[in-house]
Tab-separated table of C-alpha atoms and ligand atoms in Angstrom:
chain	number	residue	atom	x	y	z
A	516	VAL	CA	122.043	102.191	81.961
A	517	GLU	CA	125.125	104.178	82.913
A	518	THR	CA	125.972	103.771	86.577
A	519	PHE	CA	127.605	106.512	88.638
A	520	THR	CA	128.947	106.128	92.149
A	521	THR	CA	130.292	109.638	92.727
A	522	VAL	CA	128.573	113.015	92.803
A	523	ALA	CA	131.266	114.470	90.541
A	524	ALA	CA	130.805	111.834	87.831
A	525	LEU	CA	127.003	112.157	87.843
A	526	ARG	CA	127.240	115.963	87.679
A	527	HIS	CA	129.646	115.696	84.780
A	528	PHE	CA	127.216	113.395	82.948
A	529	LEU	CA	124.290	115.731	83.620
A	530	ARG	CA	126.244	118.739	82.347
A	531	GLN	CA	127.089	116.850	79.155
A	532	GLU	CA	123.716	115.204	78.524
A	533	GLY	CA	121.344	117.396	80.469
A	534	GLY	CA	121.404	120.617	78.488
A	535	ASP	CA	117.837	121.837	78.388
A	536	ALA	CA	116.431	118.374	78.965
A	537	GLY	CA	114.094	118.291	81.925
A	538	VAL	CA	115.411	115.546	84.144
A	539	GLY	CA	112.948	113.107	85.685
A	540	PHE	CA	114.286	111.695	88.932
A	541	VAL	CA	113.281	108.541	90.815
A	542	PRO	CA	114.973	108.165	94.207
A	543	THR	CA	114.885	104.647	95.711
A	544	MET	CA	116.591	102.387	98.221
A	545	GLY	CA	116.891	99.601	95.673
A	546	ALA	CA	115.654	95.994	95.814
A	547	LEU	CA	113.436	97.263	93.030
A	548	HIS	CA	109.949	95.867	92.442
A	549	GLU	CA	106.829	96.674	90.405
A	550	GLY	CA	106.105	99.759	92.523
A	551	HIS	CA	109.461	101.276	91.612
A	552	ARG	CA	108.949	100.212	88.003
A	553	ALA	CA	105.726	102.245	87.830
A	554	LEU	CA	107.590	105.363	88.989
A	555	VAL	CA	110.348	104.817	86.445
A	556	ARG	CA	107.820	104.296	83.654
A	557	ALA	CA	106.034	107.528	84.515
A	558	ALA	CA	109.368	109.349	84.535
A	559	ARG	CA	110.281	107.806	81.164
A	560	ARG	CA	106.970	108.928	79.648
A	561	GLU	CA	107.306	112.465	80.946
A	562	SER	CA	111.019	113.328	80.786
A	563	ARG	CA	113.751	113.386	78.168
A	564	LEU	CA	116.418	112.283	80.635
A	565	VAL	CA	115.652	109.864	83.456
A	566	VAL	CA	117.868	109.443	86.510
A	567	ALA	CA	117.191	106.847	89.211
A	568	SER	CA	119.110	106.558	92.449
A	569	VAL	CA	119.693	103.512	94.633
A	570	PHE	CA	120.895	104.462	98.085
A	571	VAL	CA	120.065	102.719	101.348
A	572	ASN	CA	120.045	105.866	103.457
A	573	PRO	CA	121.531	105.197	106.910
A	574	LEU	CA	120.116	108.493	108.264
A	575	GLN	CA	116.547	107.255	107.961
A	576	PHE	CA	117.080	104.053	109.959
A	577	GLY	CA	116.914	104.144	113.754
A	578	PRO	CA	119.099	102.095	116.062
A	579	GLY	CA	117.905	98.484	116.037
A	580	GLU	CA	116.146	98.904	112.672
A	581	ASP	CA	117.003	96.894	109.567
A	582	PHE	CA	119.716	99.054	107.920
A	583	GLU	CA	122.276	96.231	107.819
A	584	ARG	CA	119.950	93.546	106.560
A	585	TYR	CA	117.934	95.746	104.162
A	586	PRO	CA	117.868	93.839	100.819
A	587	ARG	CA	120.544	94.978	98.347
A	588	ASP	CA	121.006	93.713	94.780
A	589	LEU	CA	122.523	96.404	92.569
A	590	PRO	CA	123.112	94.223	89.450
A	591	ARG	CA	119.457	93.186	89.429
A	592	ASP	CA	118.331	96.791	90.032
A	593	ALA	CA	120.532	98.029	87.187
A	594	ALA	CA	119.050	95.397	84.859
A	595	LEU	CA	115.483	96.453	85.712
A	596	LEU	CA	116.337	100.125	85.165
A	597	ALA	CA	118.043	99.331	81.854
A	598	GLU	CA	114.940	97.403	80.774
A	599	GLU	CA	112.846	100.518	81.445
A	600	GLY	CA	115.167	102.766	79.464
A	601	VAL	CA	116.587	104.752	82.392
A	602	ASP	CA	119.526	106.936	81.324
A	603	ALA	CA	121.546	107.108	84.515
A	604	LEU	CA	121.717	105.183	87.766
A	605	PHE	CA	123.226	106.988	90.733
A	606	ALA	CA	124.394	104.420	93.291
A	607	PRO	CA	126.791	106.123	95.705
A	608	GLY	CA	128.371	104.471	98.717
A	609	VAL	CA	127.430	105.755	102.152
A	610	ALA	CA	130.573	107.897	102.545
A	611	GLU	CA	129.870	109.665	99.244
A	612	LEU	CA	126.534	111.034	100.445
A	613	VAL	CA	126.976	111.149	104.215
A	614	PRO	CA	130.316	112.545	105.344
A	615	GLU	CA	131.245	111.502	108.863
A	616	SER	CA	131.325	115.170	109.794
A	617	GLN	CA	127.782	115.848	108.538
A	618	GLU	CA	126.002	118.179	110.971
A	619	THR	CA	123.453	119.935	108.760
A	620	TYR	CA	119.978	118.398	108.704
A	621	VAL	CA	116.627	119.220	107.161
A	622	ASP	CA	113.529	118.781	109.277
A	623	VAL	CA	109.846	119.257	108.509
A	624	PRO	CA	108.346	119.130	111.997
A	625	SER	CA	104.664	119.211	111.033
A	626	MET	CA	105.163	116.063	108.958
A	627	SER	CA	107.907	114.256	110.855
A	628	GLN	CA	106.524	113.961	114.395
A	629	GLU	CA	103.333	111.984	113.836
A	630	LEU	CA	102.457	108.472	112.607
A	631	GLU	CA	105.609	106.992	110.997
A	632	GLY	CA	107.614	109.749	112.677
A	633	ARG	CA	106.347	108.669	116.078
A	634	VAL	CA	107.017	104.992	115.404
A	635	ARG	CA	110.446	105.758	113.910
A	636	PRO	CA	111.991	108.802	115.658
A	637	GLY	CA	114.461	110.608	113.399
A	638	HIS	CA	113.276	108.716	110.322
A	639	PHE	CA	111.843	111.684	108.442
A	640	ARG	CA	114.745	113.965	109.306
A	641	GLY	CA	116.944	111.381	107.603
A	642	VAL	CA	114.607	111.217	104.609
A	643	ALA	CA	114.324	115.014	104.275
A	644	THR	CA	118.082	115.501	104.558
A	645	ILE	CA	118.972	112.933	101.883
A	646	VAL	CA	116.154	113.942	99.543
A	647	THR	CA	117.360	117.547	99.765
A	648	LYS	CA	120.868	116.430	99.005
A	649	LEU	CA	119.763	114.316	96.032
A	650	PHE	CA	117.667	117.209	94.691
A	651	HIS	CA	120.748	119.456	94.810
A	652	ILE	CA	122.883	116.874	93.026
A	653	VAL	CA	120.415	115.807	90.328
A	654	ALA	CA	118.531	119.115	89.964
A	655	PRO	CA	115.505	117.400	88.401
A	656	GLU	CA	112.546	119.136	86.822
A	657	ARG	CA	110.246	116.384	88.085
A	658	ALA	CA	110.675	113.945	90.967
A	659	TYR	CA	108.658	110.741	91.345
A	660	PHE	CA	107.476	109.291	94.637
A	661	GLY	CA	105.030	106.513	95.522
A	662	GLN	CA	101.678	106.848	97.241
A	663	LYS	CA	102.755	103.798	99.254
A	664	ASP	CA	104.759	106.170	101.467
A	665	TRP	CA	102.091	108.873	101.568
A	666	GLN	CA	103.405	110.704	104.628
A	667	GLN	CA	106.841	110.792	103.032
A	668	ALA	CA	105.380	112.209	99.804
A	669	MET	CA	103.546	114.931	101.735
A	670	LEU	CA	106.754	115.738	103.610
A	671	VAL	CA	108.642	116.070	100.327
A	672	HIS	CA	105.847	118.307	99.043
A	673	ARG	CA	106.337	120.629	102.011
A	674	LEU	CA	110.109	120.506	101.669
A	675	VAL	CA	110.010	121.414	97.971
A	676	ARG	CA	107.760	124.353	98.757
A	677	ASP	CA	109.620	125.576	101.854
A	678	LEU	CA	113.062	125.409	100.232
A	679	ALA	CA	111.825	126.708	96.850
A	680	PHE	CA	113.101	123.792	94.792
A	681	PRO	CA	112.014	124.313	91.165
A	682	ILE	CA	110.703	120.747	91.076
A	683	THR	CA	107.334	119.311	90.153
A	684	LEU	CA	106.445	116.494	92.503
A	685	ARG	CA	104.668	113.506	90.978
A	686	VAL	CA	103.087	110.937	93.276
A	687	MET	CA	102.102	107.674	91.622
A	688	PRO	CA	99.432	105.242	92.910
A	689	THR	CA	100.487	102.243	94.989
A	690	VAL	CA	101.211	99.078	93.029
A	691	ARG	CA	99.742	95.967	94.681
A	692	ALA	CA	99.967	92.212	94.335
A	693	ASP	CA	96.800	90.376	93.239
A	694	ASP	CA	95.771	89.806	96.860
A	695	GLY	CA	96.043	93.530	97.641
A	696	LEU	CA	99.371	93.522	99.474
A	697	ALA	CA	101.324	96.668	98.563
A	698	GLU	CA	104.610	95.887	96.846
A	699	SER	CA	107.523	96.645	99.167
A	700	SER	CA	111.191	95.761	99.348
A	701	ARG	CA	110.525	94.633	102.923
A	702	ASN	CA	108.081	91.955	101.700
A	703	ALA	CA	111.254	89.965	100.954
A	704	TYR	CA	111.623	89.413	104.709
A	705	LEU	CA	108.293	87.560	104.890
A	706	ASP	CA	107.945	83.788	104.563
A	707	ALA	CA	104.917	82.411	102.705
A	708	ALA	CA	102.657	82.308	105.784
A	709	SER	CA	103.556	85.845	106.920
A	710	ARG	CA	103.237	87.128	103.380
A	711	GLN	CA	99.639	85.903	103.356
A	712	ARG	CA	98.906	87.397	106.804
A	713	ALA	CA	100.360	90.735	105.711
A	714	THR	CA	97.253	91.299	103.564
A	715	ILE	CA	95.592	92.354	106.848
A	716	LEU	CA	96.767	95.939	106.170
A	717	TYR	CA	94.944	96.026	102.844
A	718	ARG	CA	91.886	94.341	104.337
A	719	SER	CA	91.655	96.956	107.093
A	720	LEU	CA	91.815	99.759	104.502
A	721	VAL	CA	89.054	98.058	102.510
A	722	ALA	CA	86.988	97.815	105.713
A	723	GLY	CA	87.537	101.526	106.375
A	724	GLU	CA	86.510	102.436	102.843
A	725	ARG	CA	83.429	100.259	103.155
A	726	VAL	CA	82.082	102.038	106.259
A	727	LEU	CA	82.668	105.366	104.517
A	728	ALA	CA	80.733	104.043	101.510
A	729	ARG	CA	77.887	103.167	103.904
A	730	GLY	CA	77.721	106.845	104.854
A	731	VAL	CA	79.628	106.873	108.147
A	732	ARG	CA	81.510	110.184	108.473
A	733	ARG	CA	82.687	110.167	112.090
A	734	ARG	CA	86.462	109.727	112.039
A	735	ALA	CA	86.606	107.786	115.314
A	736	GLU	CA	84.093	105.272	113.989
A	737	VAL	CA	86.038	104.627	110.782
A	738	GLU	CA	89.310	104.308	112.697
A	739	ALA	CA	87.691	101.847	115.121
A	740	VAL	CA	86.639	99.600	112.232
A	741	MET	CA	90.134	99.717	110.723
A	742	ALA	CA	91.737	98.898	114.093
A	743	ALA	CA	89.273	96.068	114.738
A	744	THR	CA	90.122	94.556	111.354
A	745	LEU	CA	93.861	94.723	112.070
A	746	ALA	CA	93.182	92.996	115.404
A	747	GLU	CA	91.715	90.021	113.540
A	748	GLU	CA	95.274	88.991	112.687
A	749	PRO	CA	96.834	87.981	116.023
A	750	THR	CA	100.407	87.893	114.684
A	751	PHE	CA	100.141	91.549	113.597
A	752	THR	CA	101.040	94.325	116.071
A	753	ALA	CA	99.376	97.548	114.981
A	754	ASP	CA	101.164	100.889	115.339
A	755	TYR	CA	98.305	103.045	114.063
A	756	ALA	CA	95.094	102.944	112.042
A	757	VAL	CA	93.958	106.493	111.330
A	758	VAL	CA	92.066	108.786	108.990
A	759	ARG	CA	93.674	112.149	108.219
A	760	SER	CA	93.135	115.013	105.800
A	761	ALA	CA	94.968	113.883	102.666
A	762	TYR	CA	97.525	116.656	102.206
A	763	GLY	CA	97.984	118.233	105.649
A	764	LEU	CA	97.550	114.946	107.555
A	765	LYS	CA	95.314	116.635	110.113
A	766	ALA	CA	92.821	114.739	112.264
A	767	GLU	CA	89.342	116.181	111.736
A	768	GLU	CA	86.191	115.157	113.585
A	769	GLN	CA	84.307	114.516	110.330
A	770	VAL	CA	85.682	112.648	107.336
A	771	THR	CA	85.099	114.673	104.185
A	772	GLY	CA	86.907	115.765	101.017
A	773	ASP	CA	90.261	114.145	100.190
A	774	VAL	CA	91.375	111.944	103.058
A	775	ALA	CA	94.094	109.390	103.739
A	776	LEU	CA	93.438	106.122	105.552
A	777	LEU	CA	96.806	105.108	106.993
A	778	VAL	CA	97.769	101.848	108.697
A	779	ALA	CA	101.058	100.482	109.997
A	780	GLY	CA	102.431	97.788	112.233
A	781	ARG	CA	104.776	94.869	112.598
A	782	LEU	CA	104.442	91.314	111.389
A	783	ALA	CA	107.097	88.699	112.112
A	784	GLY	CA	109.549	91.487	112.957
A	785	THR	CA	108.890	93.382	109.722
A	786	HIS	CA	107.560	96.955	109.714
A	787	LEU	CA	104.763	97.320	107.152
A	788	ILE	CA	102.667	100.324	106.089
A	789	ASP	CA	99.836	100.996	103.673
A	790	ASN	CA	97.212	103.633	102.845
A	791	PHE	CA	94.249	104.582	100.699
A	792	VAL	CA	93.758	108.182	99.585
A	793	LEU	CA	90.044	108.690	98.985
A	794	ARG	CA	87.670	111.425	97.921
A	795	VAL	CA	84.764	111.382	100.333
A	796	GLU	CA	81.678	113.186	99.064
A	797	PRO	CA	78.124	113.302	100.417
A	798	ASP	CA	76.992	110.741	97.847
A	799	GLY	CA	79.929	108.368	97.826
A	800	VAL	CA	83.584	107.449	98.074
A	801	ARG	CA	86.173	106.885	95.365
A	802	PRO	CA	89.946	106.979	94.973
A	803	ALA	CA	91.112	110.608	95.075
A	804	ARG	CA	93.162	110.082	91.886
A	805	ASP	CA	93.204	107.696	88.935
A	806	ALA	CA	96.274	105.913	87.548
A	807	GLY	CA	97.829	109.246	86.586
A	808	GLY	CA	98.551	110.038	90.221
A	809	TRP	CA	99.149	113.489	91.693
A	810	THR	CA	101.068	116.445	90.340
A	811	PHE	CA	102.217	119.059	92.838
A	812	THR	CA	103.740	122.179	91.374
A	813	VAL	CA	105.228	124.971	93.402
B	2368	AMP	P1	111.910	102.746	98.630
B	2368	AMP	O1	112.923	102.118	97.738
B	2368	AMP	O2	111.092	101.769	99.402
B	2368	AMP	O3	112.481	103.866	99.473
B	2368	AMP	O4	110.875	103.439	97.667
B	2368	AMP	C1	111.294	104.326	96.655
B	2368	AMP	C2	110.073	104.983	96.068
B	2368	AMP	O5	109.204	103.994	95.544
B	2368	AMP	C3	109.267	105.762	97.127
B	2368	AMP	O6	108.803	106.969	96.577
B	2368	AMP	C4	108.146	104.816	97.419
B	2368	AMP	O7	106.976	105.447	97.873
B	2368	AMP	C5	107.916	104.159	96.074
B	2368	AMP	N1	107.221	102.887	96.241
B	2368	AMP	C6	107.556	101.875	97.068
B	2368	AMP	N2	106.656	100.875	96.982
B	2368	AMP	C7	105.724	101.275	96.085
B	2368	AMP	C8	104.520	100.694	95.569
B	2368	AMP	N3	104.092	99.490	95.948
B	2368	AMP	N4	103.824	101.396	94.662
B	2368	AMP	C9	104.233	102.627	94.256
B	2368	AMP	N5	105.344	103.221	94.700
B	2368	AMP	C10	106.078	102.561	95.608
């Protein structure tokens, strides 16, 4: 995989190699795992030229968060991307993407104030600003995001639409370990005992799905079951356990149609999130999408 650290060098490469090739783009913060690999594989299947980026975005970390200690291992990331046949890796330093004088920001208020946005003020403004910047630099035809960060994916959806980016957004299902824990770069912070306890997020989502499968449709009742499950793990501090409409993230009285069950909290100092996106119909509940994930076109 060819690695580029400057915008100019990547643009030069894309002008040479891009031509009419639709570029598939996978933005990441590195410390790559099986979840990232699934995005890269989808991009490889669907695009002639695949670009991945590794950039630990300082704008999306709040004061006191883990920006400094966030896991970084570029040689290992490059090896994984090479293994998956990625054409170009964009790995700029902070100064290359965030000039000290930066004063222009992108905000998507309807998506950035609630849930993760409430727990992490400024987080989504940082995400939206850097994603916009990366979209301008890479100019992909398709961009790949993970269901794992569902609120982020819905924010990017809105951003692509509002700013008229000619980009198809692909959202791929969450990749999990055998015990259900969603793969995450932050799992590296957890020791063996905490790693095991972290499955509480998955277990609370399963509990929520189960009450829906039993026919319960009152949102408050489903959320109460999810919260009660999270409370079974005393070392876990819950931030939220909610049911929202899947794409607008609105709280409705009754749970019906495509919905997202979203949970988040802290375990041993590590911020963890997870979600299920389900299709709730009168006669049953199933995942809203199969392994192919979601395609959002503008
Ligand atoms: P990150 O490096 O954590 O910023 O994630 C980069 C991209 O990978 C985002 O679109 C994430 O949603 C996605 N991602 C992270 N973990 C997973 C996972 N377990 N399954 C699928 N996608 C994931």
